[in-house]
Short mmCIF file of C-alpha atoms in Angstrom, two decimals:
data_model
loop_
_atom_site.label_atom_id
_atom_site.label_comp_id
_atom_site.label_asym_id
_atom_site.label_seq_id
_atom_site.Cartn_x
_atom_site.Cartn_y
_atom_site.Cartn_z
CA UNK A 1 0.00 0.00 0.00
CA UNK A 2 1.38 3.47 -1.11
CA UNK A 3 -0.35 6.81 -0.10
CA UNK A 4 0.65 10.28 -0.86
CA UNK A 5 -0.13 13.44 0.90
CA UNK A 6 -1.18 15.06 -2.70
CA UNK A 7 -3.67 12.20 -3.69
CA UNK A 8 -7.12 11.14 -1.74
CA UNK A 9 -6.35 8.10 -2.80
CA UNK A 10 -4.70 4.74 -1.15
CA UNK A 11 -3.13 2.46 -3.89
CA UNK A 12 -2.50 -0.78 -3.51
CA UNK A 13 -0.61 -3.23 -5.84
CA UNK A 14 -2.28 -6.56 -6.86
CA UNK A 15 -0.43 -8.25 -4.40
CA UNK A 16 -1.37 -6.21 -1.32
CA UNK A 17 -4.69 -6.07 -2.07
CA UNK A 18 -5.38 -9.52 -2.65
CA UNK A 19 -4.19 -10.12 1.37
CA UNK A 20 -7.19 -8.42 2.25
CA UNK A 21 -9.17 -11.01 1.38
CA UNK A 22 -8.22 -12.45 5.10
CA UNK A 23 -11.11 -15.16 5.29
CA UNK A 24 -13.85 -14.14 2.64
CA UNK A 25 -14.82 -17.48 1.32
CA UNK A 26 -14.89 -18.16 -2.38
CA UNK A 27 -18.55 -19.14 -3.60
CA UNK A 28 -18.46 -19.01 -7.09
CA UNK A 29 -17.13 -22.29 -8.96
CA UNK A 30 -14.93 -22.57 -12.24
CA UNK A 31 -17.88 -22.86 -14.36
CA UNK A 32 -19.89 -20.06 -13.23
CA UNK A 33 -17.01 -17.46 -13.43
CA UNK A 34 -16.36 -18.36 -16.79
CA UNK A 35 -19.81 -17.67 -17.41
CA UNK A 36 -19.71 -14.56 -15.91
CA UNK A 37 -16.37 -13.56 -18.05
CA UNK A 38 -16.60 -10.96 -21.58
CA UNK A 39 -16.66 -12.30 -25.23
CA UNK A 40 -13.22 -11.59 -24.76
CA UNK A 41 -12.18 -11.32 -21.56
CA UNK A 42 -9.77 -13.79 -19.46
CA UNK A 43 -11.92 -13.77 -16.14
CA UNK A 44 -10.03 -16.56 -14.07
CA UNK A 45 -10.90 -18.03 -10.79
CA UNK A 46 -7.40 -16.40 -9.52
CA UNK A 47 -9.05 -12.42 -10.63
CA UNK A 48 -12.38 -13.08 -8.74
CA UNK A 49 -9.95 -14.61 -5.86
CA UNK A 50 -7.62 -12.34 -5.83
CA UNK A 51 -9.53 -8.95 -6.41
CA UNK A 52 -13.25 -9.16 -6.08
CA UNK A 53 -13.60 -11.17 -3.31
CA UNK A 54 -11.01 -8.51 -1.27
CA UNK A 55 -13.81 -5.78 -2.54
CA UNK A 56 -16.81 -8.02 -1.66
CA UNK A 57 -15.13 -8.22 1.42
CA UNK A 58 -14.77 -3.90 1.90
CA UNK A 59 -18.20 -4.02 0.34
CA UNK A 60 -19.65 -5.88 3.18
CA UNK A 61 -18.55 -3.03 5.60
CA UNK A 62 -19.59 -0.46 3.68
CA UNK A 63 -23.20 -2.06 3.49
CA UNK A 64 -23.34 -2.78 6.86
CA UNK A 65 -22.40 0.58 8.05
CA UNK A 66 -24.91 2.35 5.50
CA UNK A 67 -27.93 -0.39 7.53
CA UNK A 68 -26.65 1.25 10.86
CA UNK A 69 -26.62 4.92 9.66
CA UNK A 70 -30.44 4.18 8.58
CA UNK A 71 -31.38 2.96 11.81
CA UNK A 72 -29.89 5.75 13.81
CA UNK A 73 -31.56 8.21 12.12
CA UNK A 74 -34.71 6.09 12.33
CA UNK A 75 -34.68 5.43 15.71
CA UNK A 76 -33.68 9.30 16.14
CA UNK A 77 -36.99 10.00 14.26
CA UNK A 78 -38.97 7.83 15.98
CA UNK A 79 -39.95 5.96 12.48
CA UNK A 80 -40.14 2.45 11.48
CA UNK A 81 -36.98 1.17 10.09
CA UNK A 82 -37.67 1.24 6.37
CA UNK A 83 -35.34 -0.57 3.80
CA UNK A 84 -33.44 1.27 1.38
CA UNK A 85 -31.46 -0.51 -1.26
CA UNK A 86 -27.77 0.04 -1.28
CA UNK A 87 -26.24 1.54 -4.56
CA UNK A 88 -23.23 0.59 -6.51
CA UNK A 89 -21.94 2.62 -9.34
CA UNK A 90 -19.66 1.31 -12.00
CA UNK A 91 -18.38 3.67 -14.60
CA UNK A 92 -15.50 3.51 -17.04
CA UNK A 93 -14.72 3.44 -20.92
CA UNK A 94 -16.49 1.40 -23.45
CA UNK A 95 -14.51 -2.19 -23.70
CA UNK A 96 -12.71 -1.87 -20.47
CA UNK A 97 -15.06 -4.75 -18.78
CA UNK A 98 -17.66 -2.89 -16.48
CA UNK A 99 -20.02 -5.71 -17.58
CA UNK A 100 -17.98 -8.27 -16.17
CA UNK A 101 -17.14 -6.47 -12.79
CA UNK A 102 -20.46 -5.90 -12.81
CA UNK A 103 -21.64 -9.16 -12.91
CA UNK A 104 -19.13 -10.86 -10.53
CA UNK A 105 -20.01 -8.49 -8.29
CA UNK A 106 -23.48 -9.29 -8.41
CA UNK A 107 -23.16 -13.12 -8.08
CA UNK A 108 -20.20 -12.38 -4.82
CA UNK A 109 -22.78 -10.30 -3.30
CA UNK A 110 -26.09 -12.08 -3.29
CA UNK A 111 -24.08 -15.35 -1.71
CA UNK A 112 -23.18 -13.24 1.22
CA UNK A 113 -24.81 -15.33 4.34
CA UNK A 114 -27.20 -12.50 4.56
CA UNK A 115 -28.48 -13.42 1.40
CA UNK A 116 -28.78 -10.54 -0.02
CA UNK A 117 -31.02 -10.06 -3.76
CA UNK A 118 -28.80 -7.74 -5.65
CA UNK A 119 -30.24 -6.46 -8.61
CA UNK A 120 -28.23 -5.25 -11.68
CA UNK A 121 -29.11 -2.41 -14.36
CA UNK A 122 -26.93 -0.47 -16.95
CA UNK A 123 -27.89 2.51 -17.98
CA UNK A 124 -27.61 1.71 -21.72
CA UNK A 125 -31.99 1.33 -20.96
CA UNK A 126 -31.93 5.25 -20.46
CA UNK A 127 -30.38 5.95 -24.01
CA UNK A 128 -32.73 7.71 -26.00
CA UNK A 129 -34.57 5.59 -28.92
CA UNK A 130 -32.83 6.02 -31.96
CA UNK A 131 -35.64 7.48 -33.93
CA UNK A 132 -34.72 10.73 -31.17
CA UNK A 133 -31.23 10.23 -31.63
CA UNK A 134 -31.61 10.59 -35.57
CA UNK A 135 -34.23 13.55 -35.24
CA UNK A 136 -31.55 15.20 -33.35
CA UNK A 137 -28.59 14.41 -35.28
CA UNK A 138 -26.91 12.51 -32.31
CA UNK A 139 -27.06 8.79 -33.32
CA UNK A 140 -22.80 8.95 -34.05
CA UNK A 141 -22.99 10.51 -30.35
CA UNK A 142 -24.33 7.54 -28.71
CA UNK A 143 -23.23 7.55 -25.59
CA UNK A 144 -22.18 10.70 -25.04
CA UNK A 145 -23.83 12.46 -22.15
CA UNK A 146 -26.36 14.46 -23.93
CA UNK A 147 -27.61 10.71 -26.17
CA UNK A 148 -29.49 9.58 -22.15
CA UNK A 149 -32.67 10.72 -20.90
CA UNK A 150 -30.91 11.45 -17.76
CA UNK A 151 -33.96 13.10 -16.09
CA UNK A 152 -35.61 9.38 -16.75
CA UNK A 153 -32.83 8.04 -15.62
CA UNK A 154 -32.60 10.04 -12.62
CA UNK A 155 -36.50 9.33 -11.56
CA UNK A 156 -35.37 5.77 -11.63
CA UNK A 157 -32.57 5.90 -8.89
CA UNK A 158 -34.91 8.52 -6.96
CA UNK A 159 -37.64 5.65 -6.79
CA UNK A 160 -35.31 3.34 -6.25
CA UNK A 161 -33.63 5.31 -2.98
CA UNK A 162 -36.93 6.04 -2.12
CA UNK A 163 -37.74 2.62 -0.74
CA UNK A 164 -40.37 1.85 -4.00
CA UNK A 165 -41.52 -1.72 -3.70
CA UNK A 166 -41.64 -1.42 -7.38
CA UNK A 167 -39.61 0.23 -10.26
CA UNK A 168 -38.95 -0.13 -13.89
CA UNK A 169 -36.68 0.37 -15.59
CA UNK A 170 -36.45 0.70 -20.03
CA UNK A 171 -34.88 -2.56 -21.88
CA UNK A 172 -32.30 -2.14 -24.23
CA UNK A 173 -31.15 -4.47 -26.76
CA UNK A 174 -27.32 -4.52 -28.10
CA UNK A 175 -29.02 -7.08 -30.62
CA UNK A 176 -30.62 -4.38 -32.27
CA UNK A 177 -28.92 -1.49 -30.79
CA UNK A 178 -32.01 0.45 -29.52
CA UNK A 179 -34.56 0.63 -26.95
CA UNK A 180 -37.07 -1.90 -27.14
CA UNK A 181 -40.36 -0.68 -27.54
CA UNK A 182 -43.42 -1.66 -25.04
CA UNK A 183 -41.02 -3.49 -22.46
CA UNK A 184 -39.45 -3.30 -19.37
CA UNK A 185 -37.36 -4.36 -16.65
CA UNK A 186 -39.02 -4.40 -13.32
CA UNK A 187 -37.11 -4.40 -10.23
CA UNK A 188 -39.50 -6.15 -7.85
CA UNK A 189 -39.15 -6.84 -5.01
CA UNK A 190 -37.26 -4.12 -3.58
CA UNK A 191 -33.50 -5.15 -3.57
CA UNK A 192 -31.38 -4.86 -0.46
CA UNK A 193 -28.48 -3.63 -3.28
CA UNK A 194 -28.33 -2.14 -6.85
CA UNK A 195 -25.43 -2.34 -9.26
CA UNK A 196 -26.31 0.74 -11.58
CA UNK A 197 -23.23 -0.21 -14.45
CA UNK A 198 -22.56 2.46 -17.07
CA UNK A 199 -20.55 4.99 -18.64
CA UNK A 200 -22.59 7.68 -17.36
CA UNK A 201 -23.00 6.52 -13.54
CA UNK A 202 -20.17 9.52 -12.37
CA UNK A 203 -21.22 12.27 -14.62
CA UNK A 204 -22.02 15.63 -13.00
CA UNK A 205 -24.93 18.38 -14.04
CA UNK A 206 -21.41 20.42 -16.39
CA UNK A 207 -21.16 17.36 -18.49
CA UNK A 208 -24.68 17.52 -19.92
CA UNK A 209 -24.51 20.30 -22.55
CA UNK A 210 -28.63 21.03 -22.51
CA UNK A 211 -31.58 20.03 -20.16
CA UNK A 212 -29.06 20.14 -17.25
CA UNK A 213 -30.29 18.23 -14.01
CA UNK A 214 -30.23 19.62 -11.03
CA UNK A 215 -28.94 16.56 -9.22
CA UNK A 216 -26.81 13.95 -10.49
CA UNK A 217 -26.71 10.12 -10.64
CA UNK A 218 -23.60 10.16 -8.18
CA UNK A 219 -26.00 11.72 -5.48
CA UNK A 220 -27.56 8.29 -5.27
CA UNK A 221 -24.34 6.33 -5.12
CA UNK A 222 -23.30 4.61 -1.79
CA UNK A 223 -20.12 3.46 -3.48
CA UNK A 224 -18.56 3.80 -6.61
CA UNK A 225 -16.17 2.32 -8.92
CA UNK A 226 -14.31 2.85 -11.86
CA UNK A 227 -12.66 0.40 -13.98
CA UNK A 228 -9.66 1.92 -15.87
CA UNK A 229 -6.79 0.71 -18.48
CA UNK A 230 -4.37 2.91 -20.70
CA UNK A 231 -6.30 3.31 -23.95
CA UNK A 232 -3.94 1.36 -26.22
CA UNK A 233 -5.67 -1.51 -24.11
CA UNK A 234 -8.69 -0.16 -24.43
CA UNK A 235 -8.63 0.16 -27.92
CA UNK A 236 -7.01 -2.98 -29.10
CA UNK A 237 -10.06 -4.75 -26.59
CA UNK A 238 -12.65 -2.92 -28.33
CA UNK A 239 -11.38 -3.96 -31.86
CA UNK A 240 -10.73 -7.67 -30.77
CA UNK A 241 -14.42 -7.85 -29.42
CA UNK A 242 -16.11 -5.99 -31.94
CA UNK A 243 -14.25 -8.63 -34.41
CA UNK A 244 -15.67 -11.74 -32.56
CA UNK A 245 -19.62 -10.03 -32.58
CA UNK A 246 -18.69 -9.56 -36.94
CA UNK A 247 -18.63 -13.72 -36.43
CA UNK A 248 -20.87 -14.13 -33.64
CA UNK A 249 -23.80 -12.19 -32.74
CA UNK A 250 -23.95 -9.70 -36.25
CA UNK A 251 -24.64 -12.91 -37.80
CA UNK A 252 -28.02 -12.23 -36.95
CA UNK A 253 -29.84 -11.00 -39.39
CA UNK A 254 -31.91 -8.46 -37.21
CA UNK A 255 -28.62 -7.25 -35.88
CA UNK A 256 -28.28 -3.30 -36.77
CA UNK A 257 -24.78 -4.68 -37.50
CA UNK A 258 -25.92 -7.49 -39.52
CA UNK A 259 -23.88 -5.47 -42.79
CA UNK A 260 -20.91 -5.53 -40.89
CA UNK A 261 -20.83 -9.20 -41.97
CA UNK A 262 -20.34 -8.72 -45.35
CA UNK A 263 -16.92 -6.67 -44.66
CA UNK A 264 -13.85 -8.68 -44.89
CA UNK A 265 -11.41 -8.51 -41.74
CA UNK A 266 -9.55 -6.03 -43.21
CA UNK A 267 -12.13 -3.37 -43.90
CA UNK A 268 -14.06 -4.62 -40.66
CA UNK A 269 -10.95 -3.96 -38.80
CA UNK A 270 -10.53 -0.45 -40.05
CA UNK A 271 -14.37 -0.18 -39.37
CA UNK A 272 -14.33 -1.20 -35.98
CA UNK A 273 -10.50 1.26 -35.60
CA UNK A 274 -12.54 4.08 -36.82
CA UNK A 275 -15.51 3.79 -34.60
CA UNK A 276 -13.28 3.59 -31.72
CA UNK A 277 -10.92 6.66 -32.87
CA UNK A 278 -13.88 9.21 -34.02
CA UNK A 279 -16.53 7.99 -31.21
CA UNK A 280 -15.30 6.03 -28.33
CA UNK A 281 -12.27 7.66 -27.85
CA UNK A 282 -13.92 11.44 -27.77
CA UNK A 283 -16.14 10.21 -25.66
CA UNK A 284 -13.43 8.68 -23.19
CA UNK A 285 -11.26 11.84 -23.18
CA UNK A 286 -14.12 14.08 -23.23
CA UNK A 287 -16.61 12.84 -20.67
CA UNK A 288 -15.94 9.51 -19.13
CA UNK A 289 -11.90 10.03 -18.14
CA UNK A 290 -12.47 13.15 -16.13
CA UNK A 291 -15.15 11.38 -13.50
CA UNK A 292 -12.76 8.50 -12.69
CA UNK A 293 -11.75 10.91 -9.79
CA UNK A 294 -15.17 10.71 -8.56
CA UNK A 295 -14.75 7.36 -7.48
CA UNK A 296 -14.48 5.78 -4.65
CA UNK A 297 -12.44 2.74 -5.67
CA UNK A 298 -10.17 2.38 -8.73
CA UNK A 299 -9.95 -0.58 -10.76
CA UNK A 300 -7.03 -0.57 -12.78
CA UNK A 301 -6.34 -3.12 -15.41
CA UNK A 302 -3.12 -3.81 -17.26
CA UNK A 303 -2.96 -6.95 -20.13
CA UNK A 304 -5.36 -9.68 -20.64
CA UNK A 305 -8.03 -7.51 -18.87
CA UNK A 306 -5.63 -8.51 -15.02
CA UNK A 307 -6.30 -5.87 -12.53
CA UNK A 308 -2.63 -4.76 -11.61
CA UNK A 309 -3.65 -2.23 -9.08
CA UNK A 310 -6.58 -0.72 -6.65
CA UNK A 311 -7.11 3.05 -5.72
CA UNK A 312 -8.99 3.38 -2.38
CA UNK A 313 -10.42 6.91 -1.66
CA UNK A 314 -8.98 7.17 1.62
#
């Protein structure tokens, strides 16, 4: 563990941090974390060992201590103790694997002996259709901040701190890269925690360039975490995956992609190097890389998608 004076942070090599896994059992098998992993990812027993079952572990505290908070002020109020899910943010670039940390952290979390039911949303639901994002002249901006109906999006984790037994939530399909109309995800019942995953989850009121909100997503955080690489990584992970989808899921002929397929590698290559270059990478730079010192933990991975060190907000 290193910590300067000039940084709020506490950083912690892979080594050190894996130690403070102490006695935090592991409860996923072989099988199920490779279920869990990317399309192409190398998720190994040793990363969920080594890494996610130390954060589980802080986690844990972290929920506990929110639970006690609640009941102090209840008991202060004289109210009945009401449940009020706990919220997890996880930002961080397109192709850097907030899916994956996303989903490990759910499965880790809802075998805790409390037996938690985590719930898990991304906020690609609270994209706007793209019929709206074409009106507007957006579409090559999706995923920028001003492509999400972030007042929608912000009623959502309002409801959802409010103690509603029942929320929704919009669907969104990476099949055919928009909304799906007339369905919905419905958190019911009320989850004792909420993994809200997306690249918007640490983005403040300055970052939306119209229809500013007054509060922002972050307000409704309990603890957040962003996943980070160098972009080189980044970029060659985004070309690899989008690659396997041109033989895998574009295949279908519904996919929006579906003309991708008739590319060879070399002009699908230079495709999927231009999306990330004019899109992804303005986007990084512009408005994701500037909130990863909003976080309070700091995933940061080096090859082969291995976590080589951990920031800690002190």
């Amino acid at each position: 563990m290193s910590a300067s004076s000039k940084s709020p942070y506490l950083t912690f090599d892979r080594n050190k941090w894996a130690e403070l896994r102490e006695s935090e059992p592991m409860t996923l098998t072989e099988i199920e974390i490779q279920n869990l992993r990317g399309i192409n990812e190398e998720l190994s027993i040793d990363e969920v060992r080594d890494i996610y079952l130390p954060l589980s572990r802080l986690l844990n505290y972290y929920v506990n201590s929110t639970k006690s908070r609640q009941a102090v002020v209840m008991n202060f109020l004289n109210e009945e103790i009401q449940k009020i899910p706990f919220i997890i943010g996880i930002a961080g670039s397109v192709s850097v694997g907030k899916s994956t940390s996303a989903r490990v952290l759910q499965a880790l979390l809802s075998r805790w002996k409390e037996n938690n039911q985590v719930a898990l949303i991304t906020t690609d639901g609270f994209l706007y259709p793209n019929a709206i994002l074409e009106e507007r002249g957006i579409m090559t901006k999706k995923g920028f901040p001003e492509s999400y109906d972030i007042h929608r999006l912000l009623q959502f984790v309002n409801e959802i701190k409010s103690g509603k037994t029942e929320v929704k939530a919009p669907l969104y399909s990476h099949l055919m890269y928009d909304i799906v109309p007339d369905k919905q995800i419905t958190i019911h019942p009320q989850p004792d925690i909420l993994i809200l995953e997306g690249l918007n989850v640490l983005q403040s009121r300055m970052d939306y360039p119209q229809n500013k909100p007054s509060l922002f997503v972050s307000d409704f955080l309990d603890f957040s975490i962003y996943v980070d690489a160098e972009e080189n990584f980044l970029e060659d992970w985004f070309i690899t995956r989008f690659m396997n989808f041109r033989c895998t899921a574009f295949n279908d002929p519904s996919s929006f992609f579906y003309a991708v397929t008739k590319l060879n590698d070399e002009e699908s290559r230079k495709m999927a190097k231009n999306v990330w270059r004019e899109i992804n990478s303005k986007n990084l730079h512009k408005n994701i890389l500037p909130t990863r010192e909003r976080a309070n933990l700091i995933l940061h991975k080096g090859e082969n998608h291995k976590v080589d060190y951990v920031k800690l907000r002190k």
